[in-house]
JSON list of C-alpha atoms in Angstrom, two decimals:
[
{"chain": "A", "resi": 1, "resn": "MET", "atom": "CA", "xyz": [-4.27, 0.15, -31.80]},
{"chain": "A", "resi": 2, "resn": "SER", "atom": "CA", "xyz": [-7.74, -1.30, -31.48]},
{"chain": "A", "resi": 3, "resn": "ARG", "atom": "CA", "xyz": [-11.01, 0.31, -30.75]},
{"chain": "A", "resi": 4, "resn": "THR", "atom": "CA", "xyz": [-13.57, -0.78, -28.04]},
{"chain": "A", "resi": 5, "resn": "PRO", "atom": "CA", "xyz": [-17.39, -0.38, -27.82]},
{"chain": "A", "resi": 6, "resn": "ALA", "atom": "CA", "xyz": [-18.71, 2.12, -25.67]},
{"chain": "A", "resi": 7, "resn": "GLN", "atom": "CA", "xyz": [-18.30, 1.06, -21.78]},
{"chain": "A", "resi": 8, "resn": "PRO", "atom": "CA", "xyz": [-18.97, 2.42, -18.43]},
{"chain": "A", "resi": 9, "resn": "HIS", "atom": "CA", "xyz": [-17.11, 5.45, -17.37]},
{"chain": "A", "resi": 10, "resn": "PRO", "atom": "CA", "xyz": [-14.32, 4.74, -14.92]},
{"chain": "A", "resi": 11, "resn": "LEU", "atom": "CA", "xyz": [-16.02, 6.75, -12.44]},
{"chain": "A", "resi": 12, "resn": "ALA", "atom": "CA", "xyz": [-19.16, 4.74, -12.84]},
{"chain": "A", "resi": 13, "resn": "GLU", "atom": "CA", "xyz": [-18.29, 2.16, -10.08]},
{"chain": "A", "resi": 14, "resn": "TYR", "atom": "CA", "xyz": [-17.52, 4.87, -7.61]},
{"chain": "A", "resi": 15, "resn": "ALA", "atom": "CA", "xyz": [-20.68, 7.05, -8.22]},
{"chain": "A", "resi": 16, "resn": "GLU", "atom": "CA", "xyz": [-22.37, 6.05, -4.91]},
{"chain": "A", "resi": 17, "resn": "ARG", "atom": "CA", "xyz": [-19.28, 7.56, -3.16]},
{"chain": "A", "resi": 18, "resn": "ILE", "atom": "CA", "xyz": [-19.33, 10.85, -4.78]},
{"chain": "A", "resi": 19, "resn": "ASP", "atom": "CA", "xyz": [-20.62, 13.68, -2.77]},
{"chain": "A", "resi": 20, "resn": "ALA", "atom": "CA", "xyz": [-22.66, 16.13, -5.21]},
{"chain": "A", "resi": 21, "resn": "ALA", "atom": "CA", "xyz": [-21.90, 19.09, -2.74]},
{"chain": "A", "resi": 22, "resn": "LYS", "atom": "CA", "xyz": [-18.30, 18.55, -2.49]},
{"chain": "A", "resi": 23, "resn": "VAL", "atom": "CA", "xyz": [-15.38, 19.87, -4.73]},
{"chain": "A", "resi": 24, "resn": "TYR", "atom": "CA", "xyz": [-12.67, 17.35, -5.32]},
{"chain": "A", "resi": 25, "resn": "THR", "atom": "CA", "xyz": [-9.24, 17.92, -5.96]},
{"chain": "A", "resi": 26, "resn": "LEU", "atom": "CA", "xyz": [-7.17, 15.63, -8.21]},
{"chain": "A", "resi": 27, "resn": "ARG", "atom": "CA", "xyz": [-5.57, 14.00, -5.22]},
{"chain": "A", "resi": 28, "resn": "GLN", "atom": "CA", "xyz": [-9.09, 13.37, -3.58]},
{"chain": "A", "resi": 29, "resn": "LEU", "atom": "CA", "xyz": [-10.31, 11.91, -6.83]},
{"chain": "A", "resi": 30, "resn": "ALA", "atom": "CA", "xyz": [-7.46, 9.59, -7.11]},
{"chain": "A", "resi": 31, "resn": "GLU", "atom": "CA", "xyz": [-8.15, 8.24, -3.29]},
{"chain": "A", "resi": 32, "resn": "LEU", "atom": "CA", "xyz": [-11.84, 7.96, -4.35]},
{"chain": "A", "resi": 33, "resn": "MET", "atom": "CA", "xyz": [-10.96, 5.74, -7.55]},
{"chain": "A", "resi": 34, "resn": "GLU", "atom": "CA", "xyz": [-8.10, 3.96, -5.74]},
{"chain": "A", "resi": 35, "resn": "LEU", "atom": "CA", "xyz": [-5.43, 5.30, -8.28]},
{"chain": "A", "resi": 36, "resn": "ALA", "atom": "CA", "xyz": [-2.22, 6.97, -8.20]},
{"chain": "A", "resi": 37, "resn": "PRO", "atom": "CA", "xyz": [-2.68, 10.84, -8.97]},
{"chain": "A", "resi": 38, "resn": "SER", "atom": "CA", "xyz": [-0.60, 10.36, -12.08]},
{"chain": "A", "resi": 39, "resn": "SER", "atom": "CA", "xyz": [-3.37, 8.12, -13.60]},
{"chain": "A", "resi": 40, "resn": "VAL", "atom": "CA", "xyz": [-6.12, 10.68, -12.87]},
{"chain": "A", "resi": 41, "resn": "SER", "atom": "CA", "xyz": [-3.98, 13.37, -14.17]},
{"chain": "A", "resi": 42, "resn": "GLY", "atom": "CA", "xyz": [-3.65, 11.36, -17.37]},
{"chain": "A", "resi": 43, "resn": "MET", "atom": "CA", "xyz": [-7.46, 10.91, -17.58]},
{"chain": "A", "resi": 44, "resn": "ALA", "atom": "CA", "xyz": [-7.82, 14.66, -17.20]},
{"chain": "A", "resi": 45, "resn": "ARG", "atom": "CA", "xyz": [-5.16, 15.29, -20.02]},
{"chain": "A", "resi": 46, "resn": "TYR", "atom": "CA", "xyz": [-6.86, 12.85, -22.40]},
{"chain": "A", "resi": 47, "resn": "GLY", "atom": "CA", "xyz": [-10.33, 14.36, -22.11]},
{"chain": "A", "resi": 48, "resn": "TRP", "atom": "CA", "xyz": [-11.99, 11.70, -19.80]},
{"chain": "A", "resi": 49, "resn": "LEU", "atom": "CA", "xyz": [-12.71, 14.08, -16.99]},
{"chain": "A", "resi": 50, "resn": "PRO", "atom": "CA", "xyz": [-13.71, 17.16, -18.75]},
{"chain": "A", "resi": 51, "resn": "GLY", "atom": "CA", "xyz": [-15.27, 20.27, -17.00]},
{"chain": "A", "resi": 52, "resn": "SER", "atom": "CA", "xyz": [-12.47, 20.69, -14.51]},
{"chain": "A", "resi": 53, "resn": "ARG", "atom": "CA", "xyz": [-11.46, 23.94, -13.35]},
{"chain": "A", "resi": 54, "resn": "MET", "atom": "CA", "xyz": [-7.95, 24.97, -12.57]},
{"chain": "A", "resi": 55, "resn": "LYS", "atom": "CA", "xyz": [-7.14, 26.82, -9.48]},
{"chain": "A", "resi": 56, "resn": "PRO", "atom": "CA", "xyz": [-3.63, 28.04, -8.04]},
{"chain": "A", "resi": 57, "resn": "HIS", "atom": "CA", "xyz": [-1.90, 25.43, -5.92]},
{"chain": "A", "resi": 58, "resn": "ARG", "atom": "CA", "xyz": [-0.51, 26.43, -2.71]},
{"chain": "A", "resi": 59, "resn": "ARG", "atom": "CA", "xyz": [2.90, 24.94, -3.61]},
{"chain": "A", "resi": 60, "resn": "GLY", "atom": "CA", "xyz": [2.87, 26.79, -6.90]},
{"chain": "A", "resi": 61, "resn": "GLY", "atom": "CA", "xyz": [1.32, 25.92, -10.30]},
{"chain": "A", "resi": 62, "resn": "ARG", "atom": "CA", "xyz": [-2.17, 25.15, -10.94]},
{"chain": "A", "resi": 63, "resn": "ALA", "atom": "CA", "xyz": [-4.31, 22.15, -9.78]},
{"chain": "A", "resi": 64, "resn": "TYR", "atom": "CA", "xyz": [-7.38, 20.43, -11.27]},
{"chain": "A", "resi": 65, "resn": "THR", "atom": "CA", "xyz": [-10.68, 20.56, -9.27]},
{"chain": "A", "resi": 66, "resn": "TRP", "atom": "CA", "xyz": [-14.26, 19.11, -10.18]},
{"chain": "A", "resi": 67, "resn": "THR", "atom": "CA", "xyz": [-17.55, 19.52, -8.57]},
{"chain": "A", "resi": 68, "resn": "GLY", "atom": "CA", "xyz": [-19.32, 16.35, -7.31]},
{"chain": "A", "resi": 69, "resn": "LYS", "atom": "CA", "xyz": [-22.14, 17.28, -9.72]},
{"chain": "A", "resi": 70, "resn": "GLN", "atom": "CA", "xyz": [-19.87, 17.14, -12.55]},
{"chain": "A", "resi": 71, "resn": "LEU", "atom": "CA", "xyz": [-18.33, 13.70, -11.53]},
{"chain": "A", "resi": 72, "resn": "LEU", "atom": "CA", "xyz": [-21.79, 12.45, -11.26]},
{"chain": "A", "resi": 73, "resn": "ARG", "atom": "CA", "xyz": [-22.75, 13.51, -14.82]},
{"chain": "A", "resi": 74, "resn": "LEU", "atom": "CA", "xyz": [-19.33, 12.09, -16.08]},
{"chain": "A", "resi": 75, "resn": "ALA", "atom": "CA", "xyz": [-19.94, 8.84, -14.29]},
{"chain": "A", "resi": 76, "resn": "ALA", "atom": "CA", "xyz": [-23.16, 8.37, -16.15]},
{"chain": "A", "resi": 77, "resn": "ARG", "atom": "CA", "xyz": [-21.70, 8.92, -19.42]},
{"chain": "A", "resi": 78, "resn": "PRO", "atom": "CA", "xyz": [-20.30, 5.79, -21.45]},
{"chain": "A", "resi": 79, "resn": "ILE", "atom": "CA", "xyz": [-16.89, 6.10, -22.82]},
{"chain": "A", "resi": 80, "resn": "ARG", "atom": "CA", "xyz": [-15.35, 4.85, -25.79]},
{"chain": "A", "resi": 81, "resn": "VAL", "atom": "CA", "xyz": [-11.64, 4.59, -25.82]},
{"chain": "A", "resi": 82, "resn": "GLN", "atom": "CA", "xyz": [-8.99, 3.40, -28.55]},
{"chain": "A", "resi": 83, "resn": "TYR", "atom": "CA", "xyz": [-6.25, 1.34, -26.94]},
{"chain": "A", "resi": 84, "resn": "ASP", "atom": "CA", "xyz": [-3.44, 3.60, -28.17]},
{"chain": "A", "resi": 85, "resn": "HIS", "atom": "CA", "xyz": [-0.44, 2.97, -26.37]},
{"chain": "A", "resi": 86, "resn": "GLU", "atom": "CA", "xyz": [1.46, 5.70, -27.88]},
{"chain": "A", "resi": 87, "resn": "ARG", "atom": "CA", "xyz": [-0.93, 8.22, -26.58]},
{"chain": "A", "resi": 88, "resn": "TYR", "atom": "CA", "xyz": [-2.32, 6.75, -23.27]},
{"chain": "A", "resi": 89, "resn": "ALA", "atom": "CA", "xyz": [-0.51, 5.54, -20.30]},
{"chain": "A", "resi": 90, "resn": "PRO", "atom": "CA", "xyz": [-0.68, 1.65, -19.80]},
{"chain": "A", "resi": 91, "resn": "SER", "atom": "CA", "xyz": [-2.09, 2.14, -16.32]},
{"chain": "A", "resi": 92, "resn": "THR", "atom": "CA", "xyz": [-4.92, 4.52, -17.76]},
{"chain": "A", "resi": 93, "resn": "LEU", "atom": "CA", "xyz": [-5.62, 2.00, -20.54]},
{"chain": "A", "resi": 94, "resn": "TYR", "atom": "CA", "xyz": [-6.04, -0.85, -17.91]},
{"chain": "A", "resi": 95, "resn": "ARG", "atom": "CA", "xyz": [-8.81, 1.16, -16.22]},
{"chain": "A", "resi": 96, "resn": "VAL", "atom": "CA", "xyz": [-10.90, 1.12, -19.39]},
{"chain": "A", "resi": 97, "resn": "GLY", "atom": "CA", "xyz": [-10.51, -2.50, -20.21]},
{"chain": "A", "resi": 98, "resn": "CYS", "atom": "CA", "xyz": [-7.07, -3.22, -21.87]},
{"chain": "A", "resi": 99, "resn": "ARG", "atom": "CA", "xyz": [-5.47, -6.42, -20.40]},
{"chain": "A", "resi": 100, "resn": "CYS", "atom": "CA", "xyz": [-2.35, -6.70, -22.66]},
{"chain": "A", "resi": 101, "resn": "PRO", "atom": "CA", "xyz": [0.82, -7.53, -20.35]},
{"chain": "A", "resi": 102, "resn": "ALA", "atom": "CA", "xyz": [2.16, -3.85, -20.41]},
{"chain": "A", "resi": 103, "resn": "CYS", "atom": "CA", "xyz": [-1.03, -2.64, -19.00]},
{"chain": "A", "resi": 104, "resn": "VAL", "atom": "CA", "xyz": [-1.34, -5.41, -16.41]},
{"chain": "A", "resi": 105, "resn": "ARG", "atom": "CA", "xyz": [2.14, -4.68, -15.19]},
{"chain": "A", "resi": 106, "resn": "ALA", "atom": "CA", "xyz": [1.49, -0.92, -15.06]},
{"chain": "A", "resi": 107, "resn": "HIS", "atom": "CA", "xyz": [-1.71, -1.65, -13.09]},
{"chain": "A", "resi": 108, "resn": "SER", "atom": "CA", "xyz": [0.24, -3.77, -10.64]},
{"chain": "A", "resi": 109, "resn": "ALA", "atom": "CA", "xyz": [2.74, -1.06, -10.10]},
{"chain": "A", "resi": 110, "resn": "ASP", "atom": "CA", "xyz": [0.20, 1.47, -9.80]},
{"chain": "A", "resi": 111, "resn": "SER", "atom": "CA", "xyz": [-1.56, -0.33, -7.11]},
{"chain": "A", "resi": 112, "resn": "GLN", "atom": "CA", "xyz": [1.67, -1.03, -5.38]},
{"chain": "A", "resi": 113, "resn": "GLU", "atom": "CA", "xyz": [2.67, 2.62, -5.49]},
{"chain": "A", "resi": 114, "resn": "ARG", "atom": "CA", "xyz": [-0.88, 3.56, -4.06]},
{"chain": "A", "resi": 115, "resn": "LYS", "atom": "CA", "xyz": [-0.65, 1.05, -1.21]},
{"chain": "A", "resi": 116, "resn": "ARG", "atom": "CA", "xyz": [2.74, 2.07, -0.04]},
{"chain": "A", "resi": 117, "resn": "ALA", "atom": "CA", "xyz": [1.88, 5.73, -0.22]},
{"chain": "A", "resi": 118, "resn": "LEU", "atom": "CA", "xyz": [-1.02, 4.90, 2.16]},
{"chain": "A", "resi": 119, "resn": "ALA", "atom": "CA", "xyz": [1.26, 2.88, 4.27]},
{"chain": "A", "resi": 120, "resn": "ASP", "atom": "CA", "xyz": [3.68, 5.78, 4.60]},
{"chain": "A", "resi": 121, "resn": "GLU", "atom": "CA", "xyz": [0.78, 8.15, 5.56]},
{"chain": "A", "resi": 122, "resn": "ALA", "atom": "CA", "xyz": [-0.54, 5.58, 8.26]},
{"chain": "A", "resi": 123, "resn": "PHE", "atom": "CA", "xyz": [2.98, 4.78, 9.60]},
{"chain": "A", "resi": 124, "resn": "PRO", "atom": "CA", "xyz": [5.29, 7.66, 8.73]},
{"chain": "A", "resi": 125, "resn": "ALA", "atom": "CA", "xyz": [9.12, 7.73, 8.97]},
{"chain": "A", "resi": 126, "resn": "GLU", "atom": "CA", "xyz": [9.03, 9.51, 12.54]},
{"chain": "A", "resi": 127, "resn": "GLU", "atom": "CA", "xyz": [6.69, 6.74, 14.01]},
{"chain": "A", "resi": 128, "resn": "ARG", "atom": "CA", "xyz": [9.05, 3.96, 12.50]},
{"chain": "A", "resi": 129, "resn": "ALA", "atom": "CA", "xyz": [12.12, 5.56, 14.19]},
{"chain": "A", "resi": 130, "resn": "ARG", "atom": "CA", "xyz": [10.34, 5.94, 17.46]},
{"chain": "A", "resi": 131, "resn": "LEU", "atom": "CA", "xyz": [9.01, 2.16, 17.44]},
{"chain": "A", "resi": 132, "resn": "VAL", "atom": "CA", "xyz": [12.59, 1.01, 16.56]},
{"chain": "A", "resi": 133, "resn": "ALA", "atom": "CA", "xyz": [14.04, 3.23, 19.34]},
{"chain": "A", "resi": 134, "resn": "LEU", "atom": "CA", "xyz": [11.57, 1.64, 21.76]},
{"chain": "A", "resi": 135, "resn": "VAL", "atom": "CA", "xyz": [12.56, -1.99, 20.58]},
{"chain": "A", "resi": 136, "resn": "VAL", "atom": "CA", "xyz": [16.16, -1.13, 21.03]},
{"chain": "A", "resi": 137, "resn": "ASP", "atom": "CA", "xyz": [15.19, -0.31, 24.72]},
{"chain": "A", "resi": 138, "resn": "ALA", "atom": "CA", "xyz": [13.79, -3.83, 25.09]},
{"chain": "A", "resi": 139, "resn": "THR", "atom": "CA", "xyz": [9.99, -2.97, 24.53]},
{"chain": "A", "resi": 140, "resn": "PRO", "atom": "CA", "xyz": [8.43, -5.83, 22.82]},
{"chain": "A", "resi": 141, "resn": "VAL", "atom": "CA", "xyz": [7.29, -5.14, 19.27]},
{"chain": "A", "resi": 142, "resn": "ALA", "atom": "CA", "xyz": [3.50, -5.42, 19.92]},
{"chain": "A", "resi": 143, "resn": "GLU", "atom": "CA", "xyz": [3.85, -2.94, 22.98]},
{"chain": "A", "resi": 144, "resn": "ALA", "atom": "CA", "xyz": [6.06, -0.57, 20.83]},
{"chain": "A", "resi": 145, "resn": "ALA", "atom": "CA", "xyz": [3.45, -0.70, 18.09]},
{"chain": "A", "resi": 146, "resn": "ALA", "atom": "CA", "xyz": [0.61, 0.19, 20.46]},
{"chain": "A", "resi": 147, "resn": "GLU", "atom": "CA", "xyz": [2.65, 2.97, 21.91]},
{"chain": "A", "resi": 148, "resn": "VAL", "atom": "CA", "xyz": [3.11, 4.71, 18.53]},
{"chain": "A", "resi": 149, "resn": "GLY", "atom": "CA", "xyz": [-0.52, 3.92, 17.43]},
{"chain": "A", "resi": 150, "resn": "VAL", "atom": "CA", "xyz": [0.04, 1.23, 14.84]},
{"chain": "A", "resi": 151, "resn": "THR", "atom": "CA", "xyz": [-0.63, -2.65, 14.49]},
{"chain": "A", "resi": 152, "resn": "VAL", "atom": "CA", "xyz": [1.72, -5.43, 14.69]},
{"chain": "A", "resi": 153, "resn": "GLY", "atom": "CA", "xyz": [0.51, -6.28, 11.26]},
{"chain": "A", "resi": 154, "resn": "GLN", "atom": "CA", "xyz": [1.47, -2.92, 10.11]},
{"chain": "A", "resi": 155, "resn": "VAL", "atom": "CA", "xyz": [5.07, -3.39, 11.41]},
{"chain": "A", "resi": 156, "resn": "TYR", "atom": "CA", "xyz": [5.62, -6.59, 9.97]},
{"chain": "A", "resi": 157, "resn": "GLY", "atom": "CA", "xyz": [3.68, -6.06, 6.85]},
{"chain": "A", "resi": 158, "resn": "ARG", "atom": "CA", "xyz": [6.02, -2.93, 6.15]},
{"chain": "A", "resi": 159, "resn": "ALA", "atom": "CA", "xyz": [8.97, -5.08, 6.88]},
{"chain": "A", "resi": 160, "resn": "THR", "atom": "CA", "xyz": [8.01, -7.58, 4.14]},
{"chain": "A", "resi": 161, "resn": "TRP", "atom": "CA", "xyz": [8.73, -4.97, 1.34]},
{"chain": "A", "resi": 162, "resn": "ASP", "atom": "CA", "xyz": [10.84, -2.24, 3.17]},
{"chain": "A", "resi": 163, "resn": "ALA", "atom": "CA", "xyz": [14.36, -4.03, 3.47]},
{"chain": "A", "resi": 164, "resn": "ALA", "atom": "CA", "xyz": [15.74, -0.98, 5.14]},
{"chain": "A", "resi": 165, "resn": "PHE", "atom": "CA", "xyz": [13.02, -0.94, 8.00]},
{"chain": "A", "resi": 166, "resn": "ALA", "atom": "CA", "xyz": [13.18, -4.93, 8.29]},
{"chain": "A", "resi": 167, "resn": "GLU", "atom": "CA", "xyz": [16.89, -4.70, 9.00]},
{"chain": "A", "resi": 168, "resn": "GLU", "atom": "CA", "xyz": [16.32, -1.96, 11.66]},
{"chain": "A", "resi": 169, "resn": "ILE", "atom": "CA", "xyz": [13.78, -4.19, 13.28]},
{"chain": "A", "resi": 170, "resn": "ASP", "atom": "CA", "xyz": [15.85, -7.12, 13.18]},
{"chain": "A", "resi": 171, "resn": "GLU", "atom": "CA", "xyz": [18.90, -5.26, 14.68]},
{"chain": "A", "resi": 172, "resn": "ALA", "atom": "CA", "xyz": [16.69, -3.58, 17.34]},
{"chain": "A", "resi": 173, "resn": "ALA", "atom": "CA", "xyz": [15.11, -6.86, 18.35]},
{"chain": "A", "resi": 174, "resn": "TRP", "atom": "CA", "xyz": [18.37, -8.43, 19.61]},
{"chain": "A", "resi": 175, "resn": "SER", "atom": "CA", "xyz": [17.43, -6.37, 22.63]},
{"chain": "A", "resi": 176, "resn": "LEU", "atom": "CA", "xyz": [14.57, -8.99, 23.23]},
{"chain": "A", "resi": 177, "resn": "CYS", "atom": "CA", "xyz": [16.59, -12.00, 23.27]},
{"chain": "A", "resi": 178, "resn": "VAL", "atom": "CA", "xyz": [15.80, -14.07, 26.54]},
{"chain": "A", "resi": 179, "resn": "LEU", "atom": "CA", "xyz": [18.83, -16.21, 26.47]},
{"chain": "A", "resi": 180, "resn": "GLY", "atom": "CA", "xyz": [21.41, -14.17, 24.76]},
{"chain": "A", "resi": 181, "resn": "GLN", "atom": "CA", "xyz": [22.56, -14.51, 21.22]},
{"chain": "A", "resi": 182, "resn": "THR", "atom": "CA", "xyz": [25.69, -16.54, 22.06]},
{"chain": "A", "resi": 183, "resn": "ASP", "atom": "CA", "xyz": [23.57, -19.17, 24.05]},
{"chain": "A", "resi": 184, "resn": "PRO", "atom": "CA", "xyz": [23.20, -22.56, 21.96]},
{"chain": "A", "resi": 185, "resn": "ALA", "atom": "CA", "xyz": [19.45, -22.54, 22.44]},
{"chain": "A", "resi": 186, "resn": "CYS", "atom": "CA", "xyz": [19.21, -18.96, 20.72]},
{"chain": "A", "resi": 187, "resn": "GLY", "atom": "CA", "xyz": [17.28, -19.37, 17.41]},
{"chain": "A", "resi": 188, "resn": "THR", "atom": "CA", "xyz": [16.03, -22.99, 18.31]},
{"chain": "A", "resi": 189, "resn": "PRO", "atom": "CA", "xyz": [12.51, -24.36, 18.91]},
{"chain": "A", "resi": 190, "resn": "SER", "atom": "CA", "xyz": [13.03, -24.45, 22.63]},
{"chain": "A", "resi": 191, "resn": "GLY", "atom": "CA", "xyz": [14.25, -20.96, 22.73]},
{"chain": "A", "resi": 192, "resn": "TYR", "atom": "CA", "xyz": [11.21, -19.72, 20.65]},
{"chain": "A", "resi": 193, "resn": "ARG", "atom": "CA", "xyz": [8.60, -21.46, 22.78]},
{"chain": "A", "resi": 194, "resn": "GLY", "atom": "CA", "xyz": [10.37, -20.94, 26.17]},
{"chain": "A", "resi": 195, "resn": "ASN", "atom": "CA", "xyz": [9.85, -23.03, 29.28]},
{"chain": "A", "resi": 196, "resn": "PRO", "atom": "CA", "xyz": [7.11, -21.41, 31.48]},
{"chain": "A", "resi": 197, "resn": "ARG", "atom": "CA", "xyz": [7.25, -24.52, 33.70]},
{"chain": "A", "resi": 198, "resn": "GLY", "atom": "CA", "xyz": [9.93, -26.48, 35.36]},
{"chain": "A", "resi": 199, "resn": "GLN", "atom": "CA", "xyz": [13.01, -25.77, 37.62]},
{"chain": "A", "resi": 200, "resn": "SER", "atom": "CA", "xyz": [14.28, -22.94, 35.27]},
{"chain": "A", "resi": 201, "resn": "PRO", "atom": "CA", "xyz": [11.23, -21.19, 33.83]},
{"chain": "A", "resi": 202, "resn": "ARG", "atom": "CA", "xyz": [11.80, -18.61, 31.19]},
{"chain": "A", "resi": 203, "resn": "PRO", "atom": "CA", "xyz": [9.36, -16.80, 28.76]},
{"chain": "A", "resi": 204, "resn": "ALA", "atom": "CA", "xyz": [8.93, -17.46, 25.18]},
{"chain": "A", "resi": 205, "resn": "CYS", "atom": "CA", "xyz": [11.70, -15.49, 23.20]},
{"chain": "A", "resi": 206, "resn": "ARG", "atom": "CA", "xyz": [10.90, -13.04, 20.52]},
{"chain": "A", "resi": 207, "resn": "GLY", "atom": "CA", "xyz": [14.49, -11.72, 20.13]},
{"chain": "A", "resi": 208, "resn": "THR", "atom": "CA", "xyz": [15.89, -11.77, 16.45]},
{"chain": "A", "resi": 209, "resn": "GLY", "atom": "CA", "xyz": [17.48, -15.05, 16.64]},
{"chain": "A", "resi": 210, "resn": "CYS", "atom": "CA", "xyz": [14.35, -17.07, 17.62]},
{"chain": "A", "resi": 211, "resn": "ARG", "atom": "CA", "xyz": [12.21, -14.90, 15.24]},
{"chain": "A", "resi": 212, "resn": "GLU", "atom": "CA", "xyz": [14.46, -15.99, 12.41]},
{"chain": "A", "resi": 213, "resn": "TRP", "atom": "CA", "xyz": [14.13, -19.55, 13.44]},
{"chain": "A", "resi": 214, "resn": "ARG", "atom": "CA", "xyz": [10.09, -19.18, 13.41]},
{"chain": "A", "resi": 215, "resn": "ARG", "atom": "CA", "xyz": [10.41, -17.40, 9.99]},
{"chain": "A", "resi": 216, "resn": "SER", "atom": "CA", "xyz": [12.52, -20.39, 8.54]},
{"chain": "A", "resi": 217, "resn": "GLN", "atom": "CA", "xyz": [10.02, -22.76, 10.04]},
{"chain": "A", "resi": 218, "resn": "SER", "atom": "CA", "xyz": [7.11, -20.89, 8.59]},
{"chain": "A", "resi": 219, "resn": "GLN", "atom": "CA", "xyz": [8.43, -21.33, 5.06]},
{"chain": "A", "resi": 220, "resn": "VAL", "atom": "CA", "xyz": [9.19, -25.03, 5.45]},
{"chain": "A", "resi": 221, "resn": "GLU", "atom": "CA", "xyz": [5.46, -25.48, 6.67]},
{"chain": "A", "resi": 222, "resn": "ARG", "atom": "CA", "xyz": [4.12, -23.58, 3.82]},
{"chain": "A", "resi": 223, "resn": "ALA", "atom": "CA", "xyz": [6.13, -25.67, 1.31]},
{"chain": "A", "resi": 224, "resn": "GLU", "atom": "CA", "xyz": [5.01, -28.85, 2.84]},
{"chain": "A", "resi": 225, "resn": "ALA", "atom": "CA", "xyz": [1.51, -27.59, 2.76]},
{"chain": "A", "resi": 226, "resn": "ALA", "atom": "CA", "xyz": [1.80, -26.81, -0.89]},
{"chain": "A", "resi": 227, "resn": "ALA", "atom": "CA", "xyz": [3.14, -30.15, -1.84]},
{"chain": "A", "resi": 228, "resn": "VAL", "atom": "CA", "xyz": [0.36, -32.02, -0.31]}
]
């Protein structure tokens, strides 16, 4: 356990965004500080966010609330913390300066949890199911994304970490295959690029087979660029 000198309160860097006239719930404060609610709850338990009021929660139990004026006063106060890993959560200690491996890992996990919660809120399960259904009906992914109100980046960004969703998109996108998945050109450069001119013109293919070729090619290109 080590003791640090006085340092700015974790709220200090967010002071300009605090509305003095507003009342903040724990979840709203977590969003303001870009933390998981569990981390802010830990700060409250450890006495770093004094002055809160407890009010009944609509789902039962009681919830913390702070006025903006209280938060601004706290933001202006220095804080001194012991890096006591038996008492404090690693993600909480990271916020006040501890950079030991355990705290860094906890911070990374906390950030990932928060980002994925925001991703779920922006692109909920109902909209994901609707997008997949549109692609099954041969709607291009970009058009399906626009119809459900998300970007292509959100669709493929989620697919990079949500394996179940990625599999659903890949299965659905066979409907977009221009040549047919049994054609020898399926999943080849010529299939992906298409042939817009010539005696037998055909559009570029964005079906699953050709997209898999493009993914593999991108990996090769990145590896070659890294080796230079």
